[in-house]
Coordinates of C-alpha atoms in Angstrom, one line a residue:
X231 CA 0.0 0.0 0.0
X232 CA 2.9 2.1 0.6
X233 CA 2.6 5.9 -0.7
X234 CA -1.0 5.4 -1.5
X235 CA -1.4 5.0 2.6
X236 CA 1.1 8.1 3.1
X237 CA -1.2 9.9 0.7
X238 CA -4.7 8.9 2.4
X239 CA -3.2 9.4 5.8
X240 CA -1.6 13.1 5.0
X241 CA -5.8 13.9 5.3
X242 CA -6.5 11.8 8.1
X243 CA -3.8 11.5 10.4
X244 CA -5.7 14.5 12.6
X245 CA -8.9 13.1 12.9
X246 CA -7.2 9.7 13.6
X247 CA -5.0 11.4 16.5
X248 CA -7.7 13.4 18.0
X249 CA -9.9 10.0 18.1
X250 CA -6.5 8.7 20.1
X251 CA -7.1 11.5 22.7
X252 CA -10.3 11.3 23.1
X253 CA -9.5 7.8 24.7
X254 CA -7.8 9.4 27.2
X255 CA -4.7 11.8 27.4
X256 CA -1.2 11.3 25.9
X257 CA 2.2 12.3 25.0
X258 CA 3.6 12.3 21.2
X259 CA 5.5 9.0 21.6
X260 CA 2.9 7.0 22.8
X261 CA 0.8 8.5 20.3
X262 CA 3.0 7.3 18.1
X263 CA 3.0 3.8 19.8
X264 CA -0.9 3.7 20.0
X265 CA -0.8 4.5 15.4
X266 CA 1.7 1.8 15.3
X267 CA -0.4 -0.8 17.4
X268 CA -3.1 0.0 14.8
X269 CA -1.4 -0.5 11.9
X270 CA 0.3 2.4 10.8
X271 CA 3.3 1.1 11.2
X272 CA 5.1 3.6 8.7
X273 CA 4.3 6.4 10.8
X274 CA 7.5 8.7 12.1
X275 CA 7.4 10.4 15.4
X276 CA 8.4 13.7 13.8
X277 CA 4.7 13.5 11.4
X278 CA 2.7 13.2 15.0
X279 CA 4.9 15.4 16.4
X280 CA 4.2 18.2 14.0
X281 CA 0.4 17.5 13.8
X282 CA 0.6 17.9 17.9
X283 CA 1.8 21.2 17.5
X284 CA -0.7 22.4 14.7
X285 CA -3.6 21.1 16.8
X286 CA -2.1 23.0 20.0
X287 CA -1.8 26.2 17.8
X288 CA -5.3 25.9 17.1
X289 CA -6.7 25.2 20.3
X290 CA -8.0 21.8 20.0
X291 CA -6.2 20.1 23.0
X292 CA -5.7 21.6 26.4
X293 CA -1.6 21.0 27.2
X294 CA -0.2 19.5 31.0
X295 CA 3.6 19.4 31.3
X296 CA 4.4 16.6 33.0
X297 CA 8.1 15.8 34.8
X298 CA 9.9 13.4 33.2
X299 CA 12.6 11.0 34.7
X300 CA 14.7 11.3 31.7
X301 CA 15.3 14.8 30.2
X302 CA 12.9 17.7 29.8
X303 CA 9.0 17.4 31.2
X304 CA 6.8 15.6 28.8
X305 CA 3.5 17.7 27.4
X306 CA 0.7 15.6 27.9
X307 CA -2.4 16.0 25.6
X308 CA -5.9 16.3 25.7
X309 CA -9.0 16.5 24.0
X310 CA -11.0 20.0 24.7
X311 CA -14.4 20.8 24.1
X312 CA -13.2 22.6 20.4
X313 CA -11.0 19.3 20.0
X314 CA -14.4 17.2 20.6
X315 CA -16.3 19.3 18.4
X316 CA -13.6 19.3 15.6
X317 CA -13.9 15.0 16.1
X318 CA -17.3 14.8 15.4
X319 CA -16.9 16.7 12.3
X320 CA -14.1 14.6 11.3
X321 CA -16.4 11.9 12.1
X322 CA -19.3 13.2 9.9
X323 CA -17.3 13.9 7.2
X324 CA -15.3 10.3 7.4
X325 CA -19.0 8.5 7.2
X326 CA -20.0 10.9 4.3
X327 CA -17.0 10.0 2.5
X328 CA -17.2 6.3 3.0
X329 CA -20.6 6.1 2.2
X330 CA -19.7 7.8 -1.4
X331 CA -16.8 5.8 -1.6
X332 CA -18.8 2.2 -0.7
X333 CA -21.1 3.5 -3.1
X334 CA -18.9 3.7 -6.0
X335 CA -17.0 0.9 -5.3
X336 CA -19.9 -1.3 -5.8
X337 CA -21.3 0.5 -8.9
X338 CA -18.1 -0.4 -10.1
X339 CA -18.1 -3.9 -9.1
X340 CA -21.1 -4.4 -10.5
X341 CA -20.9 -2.4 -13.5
X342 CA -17.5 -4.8 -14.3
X343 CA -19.6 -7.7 -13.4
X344 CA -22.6 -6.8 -15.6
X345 CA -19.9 -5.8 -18.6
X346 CA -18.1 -9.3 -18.3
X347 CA -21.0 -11.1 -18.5
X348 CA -22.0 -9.0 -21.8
X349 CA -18.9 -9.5 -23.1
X350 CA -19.4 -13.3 -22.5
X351 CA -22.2 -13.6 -24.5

């Protein structure tokens, strides 16, 4: 699947993160962890990393700096009420898009099914 995935994800990857937190709080590397436990195993702490701070900027997760026992405190995530609110649209507009997409996938199916039997005649 390979760059398709990276493609797909490049959309995605915030929803998919803010569903993470609204599990329960995190950090960026178990973030990370929790994607890769999922599947996305090609995902680099640097892409989460980045997305944590675009969502921070915009106000969509409340920030808790925690001490760490190795090096600098650790910012702990969470979801806020804009961060909720910006889920549910991501969820909305996920079960749109899969509906299309499920849709056209089996028009197509059947449309290749309907031409191969014509073609068989």
């Amino acid at each position: 699947m390979g760059n398709q995935m990276t493609e797909m994800l490049k959309g995605t990857l915030e929803g998919i993160v803010l569903a993470i937190l609204a599990a329960r709080p995190a950090y960026g590397y178990e973030i990370t962890a929790r994607l890769r436990e999922q599947g996305f195993s090609d995902i680099v702490e640097g892409t989460v990393y980045a997305l944590l701070v675009r969502i921070e900027q915009r106000g969509l997760v409340d920030v808790e700096k925690i001490p760490s026992e190795k090096g600098p405190p650790r910012k702990v995530y969470s979801l806020n009420t804009q961060g909720r609110e910006q889920l549910r649209e991501f969820w909305r507009t996920w079960s749109f898009l899969a509906g299309r997409i499920d849709q056209l996938r089996t028009d197509t199916t059947h449309d290749t099914a309907h031409h191969t039997e014509e073609g068989d005649k």
